[in-house]
Each structure stands twice: as structure tokens, then as C-alpha cells.
Coordinates of C-alpha atoms in Angstrom, one line a residue:
X1 CA 0.0 0.0 0.0
X2 CA 1.4 3.4 -1.0
X3 CA 1.8 5.7 2.0
X4 CA -0.2 8.9 1.8
X5 CA 2.0 11.9 0.9
X6 CA 0.3 14.0 3.6
X7 CA 1.4 11.5 6.3
X8 CA 5.0 11.7 5.1
X9 CA 4.9 15.5 5.0
X10 CA 3.5 15.7 8.5
X11 CA 5.8 13.1 10.1
X12 CA 7.9 15.0 12.6
X13 CA 11.5 15.0 11.6
X14 CA 15.1 15.7 12.7
X15 CA 17.7 16.8 10.2
X16 CA 21.3 16.0 11.3
X17 CA 23.2 16.6 8.0
X18 CA 22.6 20.0 6.5
X19 CA 25.3 22.5 5.3
X20 CA 24.3 26.0 6.1
X21 CA 25.7 27.5 2.8
X22 CA 23.7 24.8 1.0
X23 CA 20.4 25.9 2.5
X24 CA 20.5 29.4 1.0
X25 CA 17.5 30.2 -1.1
X26 CA 18.0 30.9 -4.7
X27 CA 16.1 34.2 -4.2
X28 CA 18.3 35.2 -1.3
X29 CA 21.5 34.4 -3.3
X30 CA 20.2 36.4 -6.2
X31 CA 19.5 39.4 -4.0
X32 CA 22.9 39.3 -2.2
X33 CA 24.9 38.6 -5.3
X34 CA 23.4 41.7 -7.0
X35 CA 23.9 43.7 -3.9
X36 CA 27.6 42.8 -3.8
X37 CA 28.0 43.1 -7.6
X38 CA 29.4 39.6 -8.0
X39 CA 30.7 38.6 -11.4
X40 CA 29.1 35.4 -12.4
X41 CA 29.1 33.4 -15.6
X42 CA 25.3 33.8 -15.9
X43 CA 22.5 35.2 -13.8
X44 CA 22.3 34.2 -10.2
X45 CA 19.1 32.3 -10.8
X46 CA 20.6 30.4 -13.8
X47 CA 23.7 29.3 -12.0
X48 CA 21.6 28.1 -9.1
X49 CA 19.3 26.2 -11.4
X50 CA 22.3 24.6 -13.2
X51 CA 24.0 23.2 -10.1
X52 CA 25.4 19.8 -11.2
X53 CA 28.7 18.3 -10.0
X54 CA 30.3 16.1 -12.6
X55 CA 31.5 12.7 -11.3
X56 CA 35.2 12.0 -10.7
X57 CA 37.2 9.5 -12.8
X58 CA 34.7 6.6 -13.5
X59 CA 37.6 4.1 -13.5
X60 CA 37.5 4.4 -9.6
X61 CA 34.0 2.8 -9.6
X62 CA 34.1 0.0 -12.1
X63 CA 33.9 -2.9 -9.6
X64 CA 31.4 -1.7 -7.0
X65 CA 28.7 -4.0 -5.8
X66 CA 26.0 -1.5 -6.7
X67 CA 27.0 -0.3 -10.2
X68 CA 27.9 3.4 -10.3
X69 CA 26.6 5.2 -13.5
X70 CA 29.4 5.8 -15.9
X71 CA 27.8 8.4 -18.1
X72 CA 25.7 11.5 -18.0
X73 CA 22.1 11.6 -17.0
X74 CA 19.2 13.1 -19.1
X75 CA 18.5 15.9 -16.7
X76 CA 22.0 17.4 -16.7
X77 CA 22.2 21.0 -17.9
X78 CA 24.2 22.0 -20.9
X79 CA 26.5 24.0 -18.7
X80 CA 27.1 22.7 -15.2
X81 CA 28.2 24.6 -12.0
X82 CA 29.5 22.4 -9.3
X83 CA 28.3 22.4 -5.7
X84 CA 31.7 23.8 -4.7
X85 CA 31.5 26.6 -7.2
X86 CA 28.1 27.6 -6.1
X87 CA 29.0 27.4 -2.4
X88 CA 32.0 29.7 -3.0
X89 CA 29.8 32.3 -4.8
X90 CA 27.2 32.2 -1.9
X91 CA 30.0 32.7 0.6
X92 CA 31.4 35.6 -1.4
X93 CA 28.0 37.3 -1.3
X94 CA 27.8 37.3 2.5
X95 CA 28.9 40.6 4.0
X96 CA 28.1 40.8 7.7
X97 CA 26.5 39.3 10.8
X98 CA 23.0 40.3 9.6
X99 CA 23.5 38.1 6.5
X100 CA 24.5 35.2 8.6
X101 CA 21.6 35.5 11.0
X102 CA 19.3 35.8 8.0
X103 CA 20.4 32.6 6.2
X104 CA 20.2 30.6 9.5
X105 CA 16.7 31.8 10.1
X106 CA 15.6 31.1 6.6
X107 CA 17.1 27.6 6.7
X108 CA 15.0 26.9 9.8
X109 CA 11.9 28.5 8.4
X110 CA 12.1 26.4 5.3
X111 CA 12.8 23.2 7.3
X112 CA 9.8 24.0 9.5
X113 CA 7.3 25.0 6.8
X114 CA 8.3 22.5 4.1
X115 CA 9.2 19.4 6.1
X116 CA 7.8 19.5 9.6
X117 CA 11.4 19.5 10.9
X118 CA 11.5 19.9 14.7
X119 CA 15.2 19.9 15.2
X120 CA 17.9 21.0 12.8
X121 CA 21.7 20.8 13.0
X122 CA 23.5 22.9 10.5
X123 CA 27.2 22.8 9.6
X124 CA 29.2 26.0 9.4
X125 CA 32.5 26.4 7.6
X126 CA 35.7 27.9 9.0
X127 CA 35.4 31.6 8.1
X128 CA 37.6 33.0 5.4
X129 CA 38.0 36.3 3.7
X130 CA 36.1 39.2 5.0
X131 CA 33.9 37.0 7.3
X132 CA 37.1 35.8 9.1
X133 CA 37.9 39.4 10.0
X134 CA 34.8 39.6 12.1
X135 CA 36.2 36.9 14.4
X136 CA 34.8 33.6 15.4
X137 CA 33.0 34.7 18.6
X138 CA 31.1 37.3 16.7
X139 CA 30.2 34.9 13.8
X140 CA 29.0 32.0 16.0
X141 CA 26.8 34.4 17.9
X142 CA 25.3 35.7 14.7
X143 CA 24.5 32.1 13.7
X144 CA 23.1 31.4 17.1
X145 CA 20.8 34.4 16.9
X146 CA 19.2 32.9 13.8
X147 CA 18.4 29.7 15.8
X148 CA 17.0 31.7 18.7
X149 CA 14.6 33.5 16.3
X150 CA 13.6 30.2 14.9
X151 CA 13.0 28.8 18.3
X152 CA 10.8 31.8 19.1
X153 CA 8.8 31.7 15.8
X154 CA 8.6 28.0 15.0
X155 CA 9.0 26.1 18.2
X156 CA 12.1 24.4 16.8
X157 CA 15.4 23.5 18.3
X158 CA 18.8 23.7 16.6
X159 CA 22.5 23.3 16.9
X160 CA 25.6 24.2 15.0
X161 CA 28.4 21.9 13.7
X162 CA 31.9 23.2 13.0
X163 CA 32.9 21.7 9.7
X164 CA 36.5 20.8 8.9
X165 CA 37.5 21.2 5.2
X166 CA 39.4 17.9 4.6
X167 CA 41.4 19.6 1.8
X168 CA 43.2 21.5 4.6
X169 CA 46.2 20.2 6.6
X170 CA 45.9 18.4 9.9
X171 CA 47.5 21.4 11.6
X172 CA 45.0 23.8 10.1
X173 CA 42.1 21.6 11.2
X174 CA 43.5 21.4 14.7
X175 CA 43.8 25.2 14.8
X176 CA 40.2 25.6 13.7
X177 CA 38.9 23.1 16.3
X178 CA 41.0 24.8 19.0
X179 CA 39.3 28.1 18.2
X180 CA 35.9 26.4 18.6
X181 CA 37.0 24.8 21.9
X182 CA 38.5 28.0 23.3
X183 CA 35.3 29.9 22.6
X184 CA 32.6 27.5 23.8
X185 CA 29.0 28.3 22.8
X186 CA 25.8 26.6 23.9
X187 CA 24.6 26.3 20.3
X188 CA 27.9 24.8 19.0
X189 CA 27.5 21.1 19.6
X190 CA 30.0 19.2 17.5
X191 CA 32.4 19.0 14.6
X192 CA 32.2 17.4 11.1
X193 CA 34.5 16.5 8.2
X194 CA 33.4 17.8 4.8
X195 CA 34.6 18.2 1.2
X196 CA 35.6 15.4 -1.2
X197 CA 36.6 12.3 0.7
X198 CA 39.3 11.6 -1.9
X199 CA 41.3 14.8 -1.0
X200 CA 41.7 14.2 2.8
X201 CA 41.9 10.8 4.6
X202 CA 40.3 10.9 8.0
X203 CA 43.5 9.9 9.9
X204 CA 44.9 13.3 8.9
X205 CA 42.5 14.9 11.4
X206 CA 43.0 12.6 14.4
X207 CA 44.4 15.4 16.6
X208 CA 41.6 17.8 15.8
X209 CA 39.0 15.1 16.6
X210 CA 40.8 14.1 19.8
X211 CA 40.6 17.7 21.0
X212 CA 36.9 17.9 20.2
X213 CA 36.3 14.7 22.1
X214 CA 38.1 16.0 25.1
X215 CA 36.0 19.1 25.0
X216 CA 32.8 17.0 25.0
X217 CA 31.8 17.9 21.4
X218 CA 29.9 15.5 19.2
X219 CA 31.8 14.1 16.2
X220 CA 30.7 13.1 12.7
X221 CA 32.4 12.8 9.3
X222 CA 31.6 12.3 5.7
X223 CA 32.8 8.8 4.9
X224 CA 32.5 6.1 2.3
X225 CA 30.9 8.6 0.0
X226 CA 33.5 9.1 -2.7
X227 CA 36.1 6.4 -1.8
X228 CA 34.6 3.0 -2.9
X229 CA 35.4 1.2 0.2
X230 CA 34.5 0.9 3.9
X231 CA 38.0 1.4 5.5
X232 CA 37.5 5.2 6.1
X233 CA 34.3 4.5 8.0
X234 CA 36.2 2.3 10.4
X235 CA 38.8 4.9 10.8
X236 CA 36.2 7.5 11.6
X237 CA 34.7 5.3 14.3
X238 CA 37.8 3.9 15.9
X239 CA 40.4 6.7 15.5
X240 CA 38.2 9.8 15.3
X241 CA 35.6 8.6 17.7
X242 CA 32.7 9.6 15.6
X243 CA 29.2 9.3 17.0
X244 CA 27.6 9.4 13.6
X245 CA 28.6 8.8 10.0
X246 CA 27.5 11.1 7.1
X247 CA 26.6 9.2 3.9
X248 CA 28.5 5.9 4.1
X249 CA 27.1 4.3 1.0
X250 CA 30.2 2.4 0.1
X251 CA 30.3 0.5 3.4
X252 CA 28.2 -2.0 1.3
X253 CA 31.6 -3.1 -0.2
X254 CA 32.5 -4.9 3.0
X255 CA 30.2 -7.4 4.7
X256 CA 32.1 -7.4 8.0
X257 CA 31.7 -3.6 8.3
X258 CA 28.0 -3.8 7.4
X259 CA 27.6 -6.4 10.2
X260 CA 29.4 -4.2 12.7
X261 CA 27.3 -1.1 11.8
X262 CA 24.1 -3.2 12.0
X263 CA 25.1 -4.6 15.4
X264 CA 26.1 -1.2 16.8
X265 CA 23.3 0.6 15.1
X266 CA 25.6 3.5 14.2
X267 CA 23.5 6.4 13.0
X268 CA 24.2 7.1 9.3
X269 CA 22.7 10.2 7.7
X270 CA 21.8 9.5 4.0
X271 CA 20.5 11.7 1.2
X272 CA 18.9 10.3 -2.0
X273 CA 19.4 13.6 -3.9
X274 CA 22.9 14.8 -4.7
X275 CA 24.5 17.5 -6.9
X276 CA 25.9 14.7 -9.0
X277 CA 22.7 14.2 -10.9
X278 CA 23.9 11.1 -12.7
X279 CA 24.6 9.4 -9.4
X280 CA 21.1 9.8 -8.0
X281 CA 19.8 6.4 -9.0
X282 CA 22.9 4.8 -7.5
X283 CA 22.4 6.7 -4.3
X284 CA 18.8 5.4 -4.0
X285 CA 19.8 1.9 -4.8
X286 CA 22.5 2.1 -2.1
X287 CA 20.2 3.4 0.5
X288 CA 17.7 0.7 -0.3
X289 CA 20.5 -1.9 0.3
X290 CA 21.5 -0.2 3.5
X291 CA 17.9 -0.4 4.8
X292 CA 17.7 -4.1 3.7
X293 CA 20.8 -4.7 5.7
X294 CA 19.3 -3.3 8.9
X295 CA 21.5 -0.3 9.1
X296 CA 20.4 2.7 11.2
X297 CA 20.0 5.1 8.3
X298 CA 18.4 8.5 8.9
X299 CA 17.3 10.7 6.0
X300 CA 18.8 14.2 5.8
X301 CA 18.7 17.1 3.4
X302 CA 22.5 17.9 2.9
X303 CA 22.3 21.0 0.6
X304 CA 18.6 21.5 0.1
X305 CA 18.7 24.9 -1.4
X306 CA 21.2 23.9 -4.1
X307 CA 20.1 20.4 -5.2
X308 CA 17.3 21.4 -4.6
X309 CA 15.4 19.1 -2.2
X310 CA 13.7 19.2 1.2
X311 CA 13.8 16.7 4.1
X312 CA 10.1 15.9 3.3
X313 CA 11.1 15.1 -0.3
X314 CA 13.8 12.8 0.9
X315 CA 11.4 10.9 3.1
X316 CA 9.0 10.9 0.2
X317 CA 11.6 9.2 -2.0
X318 CA 12.0 6.5 0.6
X319 CA 8.3 6.0 0.9
X320 CA 7.4 6.3 -2.8
X321 CA 10.4 5.2 -4.8
X322 CA 11.9 2.7 -2.4
X323 CA 8.7 1.5 -0.8
X324 CA 9.8 2.0 2.8
X325 CA 6.7 1.4 5.0
X326 CA 5.3 3.8 7.6
X327 CA 6.7 1.8 10.7
X328 CA 10.2 2.1 9.3
X329 CA 9.9 5.8 8.6
X330 CA 8.5 6.3 12.1
X331 CA 11.5 4.4 13.5
X332 CA 13.8 6.6 11.5
X333 CA 12.2 9.8 12.8
X334 CA 12.8 8.6 16.4
X335 CA 16.3 7.5 15.6
X336 CA 17.0 11.1 14.5
X337 CA 16.0 12.3 17.9
X338 CA 18.2 9.7 19.6
X339 CA 21.2 10.6 17.5
X340 CA 20.9 14.4 17.8
X341 CA 23.3 16.5 19.9
X342 CA 20.9 18.2 22.3
X343 CA 21.5 18.0 26.0
X344 CA 19.8 15.0 27.6
X345 CA 16.9 16.9 29.1
X346 CA 16.1 18.7 25.8
X347 CA 16.4 15.4 23.9
X348 CA 14.0 13.8 26.3
X349 CA 11.5 16.6 25.7
X350 CA 11.9 16.4 22.0
X351 CA 11.3 12.6 22.0
X352 CA 8.1 13.1 24.1
X353 CA 6.9 15.6 21.5
X354 CA 7.6 13.2 18.7
X355 CA 5.8 10.4 20.4
X356 CA 2.7 12.7 20.9
X357 CA 2.7 13.7 17.2
X358 CA 3.4 10.2 16.0
X359 CA 0.5 8.9 18.0
X360 CA -1.9 11.1 16.0
X361 CA -0.4 9.8 12.7
X362 CA -0.4 6.2 13.9
X363 CA -4.2 6.5 14.3
X364 CA -4.7 7.9 10.9
X365 CA -2.5 5.2 9.3
X366 CA -4.4 2.5 11.2
X367 CA -7.7 3.9 10.1
X368 CA -6.6 3.7 6.4

């Protein structure tokens, strides 16, 4: 039986894998880009619409268990702008703390209104350029103000994740995490590891993750997303001490790792939609296999403004395209609560809220 789309839309949700720059609305980018006089290869609206990251060398993926598409897809634009290009332009258009508070608030507003998201954790990048001149304490407070406004207006909760760019050195990453640790903030809950997995192995960042762990911060990392193997995921768990894994599709290459992840029920944030449009069918097939293997996968939005997608759309793909039944989606929603980085008392309150809202949906599903 096909699950009613309205049930999926109203299902209370937690989003644990969402990059702040990737949430920026196309309309907001267009406004800010024109304000700043950015030189772009086309209109701001056009470059946003044509976000499409081209795959790396296909030779890397010739022997994967789930075949990775080797060619282009029918929906690719004639001229593509990668996710990294687009993120760079958006960052360049940001001028001051008001801009930062605005994009955080809009991210939470969209998550609330489009997806029934009750808790959102957004990754923030190490500041560079003119934003860096404002200083980290000023920047993190600007981000936090956006969350406070969302808490007031939407009844949501939220946290920030300090993202390490894995193309940087281990020393640079350690310095960034030391800045975060030396300026603790109630809304900064953890660290993550972003950028292409192929440009920075996780062991490079062991010292940064050790410092974060000593400071009591949550730890996650993109892993087994671009490298066709499971070894990096084991490194992230055992050396970096990660509480969660972002993506993780290529763990399917190793049965022993799959068994461990299933036994330990390691939270894994997954996204069916990606800026690599040709890889979207592979992503969905991989997530279906992860579900079949009993892994603790939790849908997320990643870069919803740029793909574009929403968390509700990601749940809709699971329900509609992959046939995931309501009880499993319900379990996933609660797993998101359990894996979030709220303090214990706030997490308990959030879970109670979910159980109240889910009880209403349970009755509707049972009634048919």
C-alpha cells in the first residue's frame, strides 16, 4: 500500500546533516549577489538552477557491488556549475552578521514549513576572507541568533556543527577546532569533516578530533561517499571517535563492516538527492540496500537549497520510490531524535513531543 504523501509530510523530523551554505534560497542568493556586484558566468538564478557536480574518474567505480553510473544523465544542464563553485559564490556574497543570522533563520523557516522539521543541526564552515575578519565569537553568535529567532517563531530547536574542510592540513584543522573549543558556545554542539573524501583521509585529522572529544563535542564525518570502500568509516569510528557517519554508501563493499554497523546501530545520515545528478539512481539503490541490511539510516537534506530538495522530499523518495513502509519511517524519525546532539533533558522533551505527534499519525494510518 502506498503511504499517503500527507502523512509523510507531517511526520515530525530531525535533520542531522545539513550544510548552512547549501540551504541558502535561490532568491536570497540572487539578492545578495546583485547587492555585492558579484561577477558570475550567468544570472544568479541560472547558476543556481544549473547546479550539477560532474563525477570523478569513472575508473574508480568499475567494480562496485552496486553499479555506479558511468555516463551523464538526461537531466544534466548543458553548462554545469558544481556544488563547490556555487557554495563559493554564496559565501562571497555574505557581508556581515545580519546576513549570517538571516540565512540561518531562513534555513530553519524552510525546514519547518516544508518538512515538519522539529530539530535541525547545520554545519558552518571555517570563516575565510572578510567574514574571518569579524572573528569567530562574533560569527558564532550571529549564527546562534538565527536559531533563537527560529525557536521563538517556529518552536524548533537547533545546533551548529563546526565543519573541517578535509582539503586542509591536519595542523589547520587542529587550529580551527582549538578556536571552537577555546570559545565554547551553547549552540555549537560538535564537529564534522566535509569536502571530497578523496582529498583528505580521516586519519589526517586525528588530533583535531581528539581535542573535540576532550571538550565534549559530538563528532561526525563524511565517509564512504567518494572512496569506494569501507575502511575510512572504520577509521572515523575507531580513530576519530565519531558518534555518527554522514553518507556511508560504500560500506556495502565490506560485509564485515556492514555487520558491525548493524550490530552497533551506528547512526548514518543519508540523502537520496545529490548535486551529482547522474549518481542519484545509484544513491537510491545504495540506501535501499542499507535499509535491507538493517543499518540505522536517517534521512537528511544535505544542501537542500542547491540540489534542490527538502527533508520531506527525501522521506517521500524513501516511501514512494523505495517502498519504505510507515513503521520504518516512524522508527527513522525517532532514531534522528536519539542521534541528535541536544543535552539529555532537551532530547527527552523532543522525544516526548515526537511520540505525541506520531500517535496522531499512527491512528490515521491505522484507520486507512
